[in-house]
mmCIF file of N, CA and C in Angstrom:
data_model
loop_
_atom_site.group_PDB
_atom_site.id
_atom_site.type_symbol
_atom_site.label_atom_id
_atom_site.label_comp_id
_atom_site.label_asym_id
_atom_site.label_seq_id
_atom_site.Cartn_x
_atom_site.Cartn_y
_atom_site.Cartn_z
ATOM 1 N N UNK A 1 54.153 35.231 -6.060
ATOM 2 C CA UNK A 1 54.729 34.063 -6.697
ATOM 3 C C UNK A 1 55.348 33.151 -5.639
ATOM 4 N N UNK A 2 55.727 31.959 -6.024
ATOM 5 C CA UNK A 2 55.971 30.906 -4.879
ATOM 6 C C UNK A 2 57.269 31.772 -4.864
ATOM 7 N N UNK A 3 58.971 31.872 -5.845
ATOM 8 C CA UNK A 3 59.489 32.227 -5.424
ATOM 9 C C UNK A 3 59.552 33.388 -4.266
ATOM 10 N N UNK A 4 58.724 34.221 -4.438
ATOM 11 C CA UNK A 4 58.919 35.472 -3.676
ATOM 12 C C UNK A 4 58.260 35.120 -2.224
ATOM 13 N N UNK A 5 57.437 34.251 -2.077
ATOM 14 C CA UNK A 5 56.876 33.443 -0.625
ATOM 15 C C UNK A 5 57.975 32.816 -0.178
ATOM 16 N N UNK A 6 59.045 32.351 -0.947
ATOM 17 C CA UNK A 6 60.116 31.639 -0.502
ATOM 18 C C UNK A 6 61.255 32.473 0.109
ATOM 19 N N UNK A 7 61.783 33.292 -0.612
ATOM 20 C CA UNK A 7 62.907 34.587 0.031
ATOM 21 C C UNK A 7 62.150 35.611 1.007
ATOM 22 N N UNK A 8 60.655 35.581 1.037
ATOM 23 C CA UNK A 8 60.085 36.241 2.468
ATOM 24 C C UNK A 8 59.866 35.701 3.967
ATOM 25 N N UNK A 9 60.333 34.311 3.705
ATOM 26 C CA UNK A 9 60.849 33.303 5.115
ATOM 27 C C UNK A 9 59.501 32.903 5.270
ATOM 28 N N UNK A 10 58.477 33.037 4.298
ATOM 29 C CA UNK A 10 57.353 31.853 4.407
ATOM 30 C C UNK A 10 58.162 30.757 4.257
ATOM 31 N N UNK A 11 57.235 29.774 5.666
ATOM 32 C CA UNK A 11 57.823 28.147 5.633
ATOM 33 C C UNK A 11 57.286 27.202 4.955
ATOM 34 N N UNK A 12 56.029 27.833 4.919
ATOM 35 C CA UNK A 12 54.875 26.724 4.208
ATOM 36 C C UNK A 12 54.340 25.794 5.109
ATOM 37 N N UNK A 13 54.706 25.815 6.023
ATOM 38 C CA UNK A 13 54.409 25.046 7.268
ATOM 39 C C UNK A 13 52.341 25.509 7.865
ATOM 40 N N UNK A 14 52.024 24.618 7.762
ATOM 41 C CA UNK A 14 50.247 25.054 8.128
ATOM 42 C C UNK A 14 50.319 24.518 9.716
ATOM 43 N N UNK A 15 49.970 25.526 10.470
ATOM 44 C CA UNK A 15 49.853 25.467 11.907
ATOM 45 C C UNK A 15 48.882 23.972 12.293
ATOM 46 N N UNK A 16 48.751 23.154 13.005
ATOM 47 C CA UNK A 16 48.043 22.303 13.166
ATOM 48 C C UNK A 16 46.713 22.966 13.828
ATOM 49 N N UNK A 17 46.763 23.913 14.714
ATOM 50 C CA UNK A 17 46.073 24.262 15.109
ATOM 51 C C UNK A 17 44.541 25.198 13.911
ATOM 52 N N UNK A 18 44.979 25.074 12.855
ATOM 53 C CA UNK A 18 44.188 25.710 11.459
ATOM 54 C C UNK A 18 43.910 24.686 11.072
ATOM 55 N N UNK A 19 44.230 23.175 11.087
ATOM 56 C CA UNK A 19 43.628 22.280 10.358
ATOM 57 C C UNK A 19 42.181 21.447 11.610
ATOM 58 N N UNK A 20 41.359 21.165 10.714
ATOM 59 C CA UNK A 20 40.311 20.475 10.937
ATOM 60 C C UNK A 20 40.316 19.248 10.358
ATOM 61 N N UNK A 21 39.386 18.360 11.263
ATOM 62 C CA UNK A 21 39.004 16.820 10.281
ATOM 63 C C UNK A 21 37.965 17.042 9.200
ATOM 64 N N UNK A 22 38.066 16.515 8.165
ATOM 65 C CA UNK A 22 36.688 15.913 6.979
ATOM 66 C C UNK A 22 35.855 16.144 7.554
ATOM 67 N N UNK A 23 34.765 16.440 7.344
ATOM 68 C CA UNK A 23 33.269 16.286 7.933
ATOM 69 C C UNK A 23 32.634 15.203 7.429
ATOM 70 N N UNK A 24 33.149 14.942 6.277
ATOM 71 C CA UNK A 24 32.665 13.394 5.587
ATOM 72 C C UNK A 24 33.040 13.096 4.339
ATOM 73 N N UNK A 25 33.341 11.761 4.262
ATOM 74 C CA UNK A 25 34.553 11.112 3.654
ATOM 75 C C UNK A 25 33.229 10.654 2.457
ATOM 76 N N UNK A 26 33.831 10.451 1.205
ATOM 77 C CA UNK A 26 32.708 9.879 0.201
ATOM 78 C C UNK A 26 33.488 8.334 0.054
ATOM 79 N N UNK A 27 32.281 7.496 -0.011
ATOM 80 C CA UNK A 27 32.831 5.666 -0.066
ATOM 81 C C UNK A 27 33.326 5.585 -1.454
ATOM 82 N N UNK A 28 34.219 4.994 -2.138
ATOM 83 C CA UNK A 28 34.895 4.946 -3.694
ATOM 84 C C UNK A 28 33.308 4.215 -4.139
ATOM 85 N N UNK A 29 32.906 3.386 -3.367
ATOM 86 C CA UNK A 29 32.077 2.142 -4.262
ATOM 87 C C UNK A 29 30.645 3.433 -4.266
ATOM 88 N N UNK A 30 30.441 4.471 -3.889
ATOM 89 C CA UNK A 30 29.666 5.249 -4.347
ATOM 90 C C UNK A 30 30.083 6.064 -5.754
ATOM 91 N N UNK A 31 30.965 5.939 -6.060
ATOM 92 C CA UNK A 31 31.248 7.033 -7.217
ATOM 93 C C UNK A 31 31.050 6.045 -8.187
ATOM 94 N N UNK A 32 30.605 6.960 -9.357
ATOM 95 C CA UNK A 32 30.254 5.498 -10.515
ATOM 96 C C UNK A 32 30.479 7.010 -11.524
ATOM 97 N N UNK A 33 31.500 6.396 -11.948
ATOM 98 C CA UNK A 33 32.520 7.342 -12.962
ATOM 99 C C UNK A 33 33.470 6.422 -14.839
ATOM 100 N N UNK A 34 33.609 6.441 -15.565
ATOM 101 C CA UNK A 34 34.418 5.929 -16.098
ATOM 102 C C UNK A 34 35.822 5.976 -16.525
ATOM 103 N N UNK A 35 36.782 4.976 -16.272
ATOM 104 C CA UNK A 35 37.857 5.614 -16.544
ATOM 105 C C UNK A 35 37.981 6.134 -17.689
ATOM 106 N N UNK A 36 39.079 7.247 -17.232
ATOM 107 C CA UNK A 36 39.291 7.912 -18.239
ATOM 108 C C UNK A 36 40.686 8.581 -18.363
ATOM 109 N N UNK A 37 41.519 7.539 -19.145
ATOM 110 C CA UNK A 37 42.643 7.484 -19.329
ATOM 111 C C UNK A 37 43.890 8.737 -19.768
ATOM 112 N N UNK A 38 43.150 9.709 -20.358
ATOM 113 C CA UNK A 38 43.508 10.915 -21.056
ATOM 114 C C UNK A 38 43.286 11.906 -19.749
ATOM 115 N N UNK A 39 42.796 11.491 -18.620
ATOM 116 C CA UNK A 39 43.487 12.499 -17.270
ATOM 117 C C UNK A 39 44.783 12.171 -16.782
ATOM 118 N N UNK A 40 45.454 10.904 -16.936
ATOM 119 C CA UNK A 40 46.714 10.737 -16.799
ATOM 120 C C UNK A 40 48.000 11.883 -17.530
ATOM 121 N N UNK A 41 47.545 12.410 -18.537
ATOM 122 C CA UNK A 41 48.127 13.392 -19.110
ATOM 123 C C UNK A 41 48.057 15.032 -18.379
ATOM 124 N N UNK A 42 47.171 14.603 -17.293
ATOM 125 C CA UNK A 42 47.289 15.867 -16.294
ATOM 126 C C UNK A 42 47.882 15.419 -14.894
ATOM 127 N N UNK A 43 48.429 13.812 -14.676
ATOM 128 C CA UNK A 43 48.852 13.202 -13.789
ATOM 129 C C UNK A 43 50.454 13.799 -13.362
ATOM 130 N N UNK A 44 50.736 13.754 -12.212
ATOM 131 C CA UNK A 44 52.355 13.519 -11.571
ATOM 132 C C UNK A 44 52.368 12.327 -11.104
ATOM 133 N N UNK A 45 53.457 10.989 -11.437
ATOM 134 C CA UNK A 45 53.666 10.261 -9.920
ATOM 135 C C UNK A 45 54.762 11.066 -9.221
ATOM 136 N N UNK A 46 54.648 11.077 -7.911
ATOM 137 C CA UNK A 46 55.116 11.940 -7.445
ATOM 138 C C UNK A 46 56.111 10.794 -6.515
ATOM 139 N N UNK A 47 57.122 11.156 -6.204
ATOM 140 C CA UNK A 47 58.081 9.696 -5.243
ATOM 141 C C UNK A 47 58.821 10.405 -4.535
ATOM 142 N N UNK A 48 58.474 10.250 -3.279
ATOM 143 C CA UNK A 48 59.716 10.389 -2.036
ATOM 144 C C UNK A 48 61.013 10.081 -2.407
ATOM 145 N N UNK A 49 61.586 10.668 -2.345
ATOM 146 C CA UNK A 49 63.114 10.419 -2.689
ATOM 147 C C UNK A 49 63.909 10.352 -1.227
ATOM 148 N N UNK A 50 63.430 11.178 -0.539
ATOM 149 C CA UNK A 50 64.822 11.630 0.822
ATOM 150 C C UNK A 50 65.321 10.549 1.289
ATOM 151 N N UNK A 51 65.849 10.515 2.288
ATOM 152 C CA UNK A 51 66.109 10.092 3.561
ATOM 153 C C UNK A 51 67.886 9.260 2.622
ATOM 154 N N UNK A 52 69.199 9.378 3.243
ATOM 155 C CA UNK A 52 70.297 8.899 2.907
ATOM 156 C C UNK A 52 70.754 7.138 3.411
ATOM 157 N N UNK A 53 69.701 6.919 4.402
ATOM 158 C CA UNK A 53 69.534 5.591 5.090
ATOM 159 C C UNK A 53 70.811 5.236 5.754
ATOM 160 N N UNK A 54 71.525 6.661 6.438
ATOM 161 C CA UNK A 54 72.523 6.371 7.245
ATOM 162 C C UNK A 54 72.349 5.563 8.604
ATOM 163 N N UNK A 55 71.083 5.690 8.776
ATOM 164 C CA UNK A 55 70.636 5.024 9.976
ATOM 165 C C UNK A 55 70.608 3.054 9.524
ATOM 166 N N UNK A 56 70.972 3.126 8.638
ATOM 167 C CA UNK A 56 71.112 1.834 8.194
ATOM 168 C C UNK A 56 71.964 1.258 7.828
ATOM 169 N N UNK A 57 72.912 2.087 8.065
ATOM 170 C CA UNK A 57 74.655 2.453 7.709
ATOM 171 C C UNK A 57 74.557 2.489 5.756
ATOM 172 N N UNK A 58 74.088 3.314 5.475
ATOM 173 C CA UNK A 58 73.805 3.726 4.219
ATOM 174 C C UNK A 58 74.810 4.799 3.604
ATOM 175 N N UNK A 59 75.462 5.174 2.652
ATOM 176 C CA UNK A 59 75.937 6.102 2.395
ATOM 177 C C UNK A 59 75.376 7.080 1.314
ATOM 178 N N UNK A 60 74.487 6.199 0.673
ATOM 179 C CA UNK A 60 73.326 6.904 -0.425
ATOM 180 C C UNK A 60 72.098 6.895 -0.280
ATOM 181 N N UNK A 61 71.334 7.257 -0.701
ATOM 182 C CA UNK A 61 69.550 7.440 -0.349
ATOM 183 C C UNK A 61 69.240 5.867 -0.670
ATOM 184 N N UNK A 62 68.298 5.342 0.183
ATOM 185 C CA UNK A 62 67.689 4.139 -0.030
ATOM 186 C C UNK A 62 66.811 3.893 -0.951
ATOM 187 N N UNK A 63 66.359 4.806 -2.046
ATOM 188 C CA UNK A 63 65.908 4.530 -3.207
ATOM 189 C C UNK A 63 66.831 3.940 -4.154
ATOM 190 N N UNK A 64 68.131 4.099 -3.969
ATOM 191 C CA UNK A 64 69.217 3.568 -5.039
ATOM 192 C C UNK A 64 69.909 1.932 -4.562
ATOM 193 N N UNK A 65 68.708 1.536 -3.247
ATOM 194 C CA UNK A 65 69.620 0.117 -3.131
ATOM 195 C C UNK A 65 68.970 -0.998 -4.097
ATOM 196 N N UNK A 66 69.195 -1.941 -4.776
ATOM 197 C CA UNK A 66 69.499 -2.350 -5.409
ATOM 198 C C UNK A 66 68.107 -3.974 -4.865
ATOM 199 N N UNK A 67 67.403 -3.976 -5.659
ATOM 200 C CA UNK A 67 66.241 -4.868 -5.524
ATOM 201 C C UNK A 67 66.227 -6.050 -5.710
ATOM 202 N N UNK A 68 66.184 -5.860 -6.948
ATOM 203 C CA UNK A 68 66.016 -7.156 -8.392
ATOM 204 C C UNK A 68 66.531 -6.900 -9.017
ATOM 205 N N UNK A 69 67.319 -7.965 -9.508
ATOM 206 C CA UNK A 69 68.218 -7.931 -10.880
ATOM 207 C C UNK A 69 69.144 -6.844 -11.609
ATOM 208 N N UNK A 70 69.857 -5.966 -10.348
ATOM 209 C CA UNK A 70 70.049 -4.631 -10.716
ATOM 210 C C UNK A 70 69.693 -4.031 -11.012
ATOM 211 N N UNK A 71 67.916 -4.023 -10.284
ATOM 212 C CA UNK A 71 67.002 -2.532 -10.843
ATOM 213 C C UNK A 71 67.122 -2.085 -8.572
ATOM 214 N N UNK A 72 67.108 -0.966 -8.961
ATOM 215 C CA UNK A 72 66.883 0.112 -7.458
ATOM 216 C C UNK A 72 65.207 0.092 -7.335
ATOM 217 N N UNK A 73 64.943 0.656 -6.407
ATOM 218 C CA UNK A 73 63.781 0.766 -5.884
ATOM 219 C C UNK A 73 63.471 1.970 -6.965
ATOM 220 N N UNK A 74 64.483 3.241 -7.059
ATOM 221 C CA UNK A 74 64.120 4.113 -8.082
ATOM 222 C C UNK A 74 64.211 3.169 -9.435
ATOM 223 N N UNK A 75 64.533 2.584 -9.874
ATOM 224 C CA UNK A 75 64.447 2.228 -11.383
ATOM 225 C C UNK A 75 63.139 1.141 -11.390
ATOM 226 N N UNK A 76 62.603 0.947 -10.486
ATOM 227 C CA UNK A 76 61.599 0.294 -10.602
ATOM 228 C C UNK A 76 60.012 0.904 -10.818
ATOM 229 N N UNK A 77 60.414 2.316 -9.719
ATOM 230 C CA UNK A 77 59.416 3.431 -9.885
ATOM 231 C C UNK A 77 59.384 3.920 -11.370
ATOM 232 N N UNK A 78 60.613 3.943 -11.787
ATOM 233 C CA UNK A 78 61.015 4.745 -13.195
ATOM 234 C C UNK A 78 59.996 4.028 -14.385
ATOM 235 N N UNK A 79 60.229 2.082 -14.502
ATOM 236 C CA UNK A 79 60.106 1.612 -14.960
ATOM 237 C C UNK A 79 58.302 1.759 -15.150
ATOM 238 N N UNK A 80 57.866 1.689 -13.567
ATOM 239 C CA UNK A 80 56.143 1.564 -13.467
ATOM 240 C C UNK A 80 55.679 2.925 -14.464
ATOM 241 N N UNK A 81 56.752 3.983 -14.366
ATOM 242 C CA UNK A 81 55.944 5.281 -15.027
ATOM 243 C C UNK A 81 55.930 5.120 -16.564
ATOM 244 N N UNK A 82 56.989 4.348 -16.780
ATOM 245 C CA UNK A 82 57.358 4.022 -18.092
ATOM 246 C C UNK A 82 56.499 3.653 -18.928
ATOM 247 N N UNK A 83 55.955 2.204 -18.638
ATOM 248 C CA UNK A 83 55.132 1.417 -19.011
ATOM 249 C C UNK A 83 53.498 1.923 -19.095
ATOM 250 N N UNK A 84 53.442 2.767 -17.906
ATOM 251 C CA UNK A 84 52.214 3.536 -18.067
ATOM 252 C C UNK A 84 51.819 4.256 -19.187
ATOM 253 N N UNK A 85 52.821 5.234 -19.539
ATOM 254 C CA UNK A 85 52.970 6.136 -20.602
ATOM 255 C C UNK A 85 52.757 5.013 -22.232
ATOM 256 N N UNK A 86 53.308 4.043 -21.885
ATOM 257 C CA UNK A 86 53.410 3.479 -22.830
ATOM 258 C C UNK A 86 51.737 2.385 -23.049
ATOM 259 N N UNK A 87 51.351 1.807 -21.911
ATOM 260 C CA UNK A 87 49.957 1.460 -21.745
ATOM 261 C C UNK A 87 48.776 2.027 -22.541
ATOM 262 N N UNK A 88 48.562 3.518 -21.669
ATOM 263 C CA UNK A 88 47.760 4.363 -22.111
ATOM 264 C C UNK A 88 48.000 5.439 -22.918
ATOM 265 N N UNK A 89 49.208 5.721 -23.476
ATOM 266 C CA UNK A 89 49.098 6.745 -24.509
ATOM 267 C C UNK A 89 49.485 8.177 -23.981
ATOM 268 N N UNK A 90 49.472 8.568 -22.715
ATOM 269 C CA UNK A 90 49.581 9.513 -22.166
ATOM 270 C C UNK A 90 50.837 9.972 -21.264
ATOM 271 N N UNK A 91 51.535 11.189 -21.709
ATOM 272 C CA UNK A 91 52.609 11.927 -20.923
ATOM 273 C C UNK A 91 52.704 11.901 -19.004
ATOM 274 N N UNK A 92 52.842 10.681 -18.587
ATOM 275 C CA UNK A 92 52.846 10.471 -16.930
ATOM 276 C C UNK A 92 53.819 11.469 -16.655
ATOM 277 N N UNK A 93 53.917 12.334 -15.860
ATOM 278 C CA UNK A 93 54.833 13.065 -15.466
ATOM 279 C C UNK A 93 55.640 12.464 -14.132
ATOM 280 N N UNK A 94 57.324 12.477 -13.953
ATOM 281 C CA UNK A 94 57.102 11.900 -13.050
ATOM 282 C C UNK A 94 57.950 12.817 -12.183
ATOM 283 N N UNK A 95 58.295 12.908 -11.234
ATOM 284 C CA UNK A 95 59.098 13.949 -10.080
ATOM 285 C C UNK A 95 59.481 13.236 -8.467
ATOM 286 N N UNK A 96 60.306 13.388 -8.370
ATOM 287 C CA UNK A 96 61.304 12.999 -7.247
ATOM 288 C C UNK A 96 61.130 14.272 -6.516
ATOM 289 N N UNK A 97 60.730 13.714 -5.533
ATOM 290 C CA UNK A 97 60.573 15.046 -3.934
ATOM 291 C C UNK A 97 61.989 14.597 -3.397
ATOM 292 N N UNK A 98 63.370 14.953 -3.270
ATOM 293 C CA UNK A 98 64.393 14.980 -2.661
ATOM 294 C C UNK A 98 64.164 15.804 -1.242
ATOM 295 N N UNK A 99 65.067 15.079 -0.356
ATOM 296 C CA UNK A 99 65.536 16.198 0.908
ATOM 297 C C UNK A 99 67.133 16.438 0.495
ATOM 298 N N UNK A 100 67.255 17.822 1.385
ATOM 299 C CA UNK A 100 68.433 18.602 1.393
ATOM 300 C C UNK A 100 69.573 17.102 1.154
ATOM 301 N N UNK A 101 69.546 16.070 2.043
ATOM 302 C CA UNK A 101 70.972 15.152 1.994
ATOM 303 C C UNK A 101 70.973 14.841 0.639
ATOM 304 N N UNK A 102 69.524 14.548 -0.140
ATOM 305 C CA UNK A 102 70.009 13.451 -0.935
ATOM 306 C C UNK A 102 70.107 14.348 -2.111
ATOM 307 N N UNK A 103 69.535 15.552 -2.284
ATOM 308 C CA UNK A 103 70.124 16.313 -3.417
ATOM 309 C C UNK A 103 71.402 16.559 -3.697
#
């Protein structure tokens, strides 16, 4: 189980030296597919959350500074997932990847 990979001091870390390049990339304008909206219901947006943007003299994560009209960069992400769900009919899942600061 992932937990038990986790308390055995697996890092999850993949050696660079184990990774290889593609052998070959497929062109998008070759795929001839239809959308199909009801895979969004197997979708994550998935959003970087980390970084506290102290290097910017920040005291909170730079997803929470403040854009437009008192929406954050996160409430804007929030908003795009929103509307999706609401677009197409389908459960967008959405999840914040945090680092250690900003949790």
């Amino acid at each position: 189980s992932t937990f038990n990979s986790l308390v055995s001091g697996n890092t999850g870390i993949i050696p660079e030296s184990t990774i290889t390049p593609v052998p070959e990339l497929v062109h998008t304008d070759s795929i001839s597919t239809a959308p199909d909206s009801a895979l969004l219901s197997e979708t994550v947006v998935l959003k970087l959350n980390g970084g506290l943007g102290t290097g910017m003299g920040l005291d909170k994560a730079k997803s929470l500074l403040e854009v437009k009209n008192g929406d954050t960069f996160l409430d804007l992400t929030a908003k795009q997932v929103m509307c999706m769900r609401k677009e197409f009919g389908q459960n967008v899942k959405f999840m914040l990847m945090n680092s250690f600061s900003t949790s």
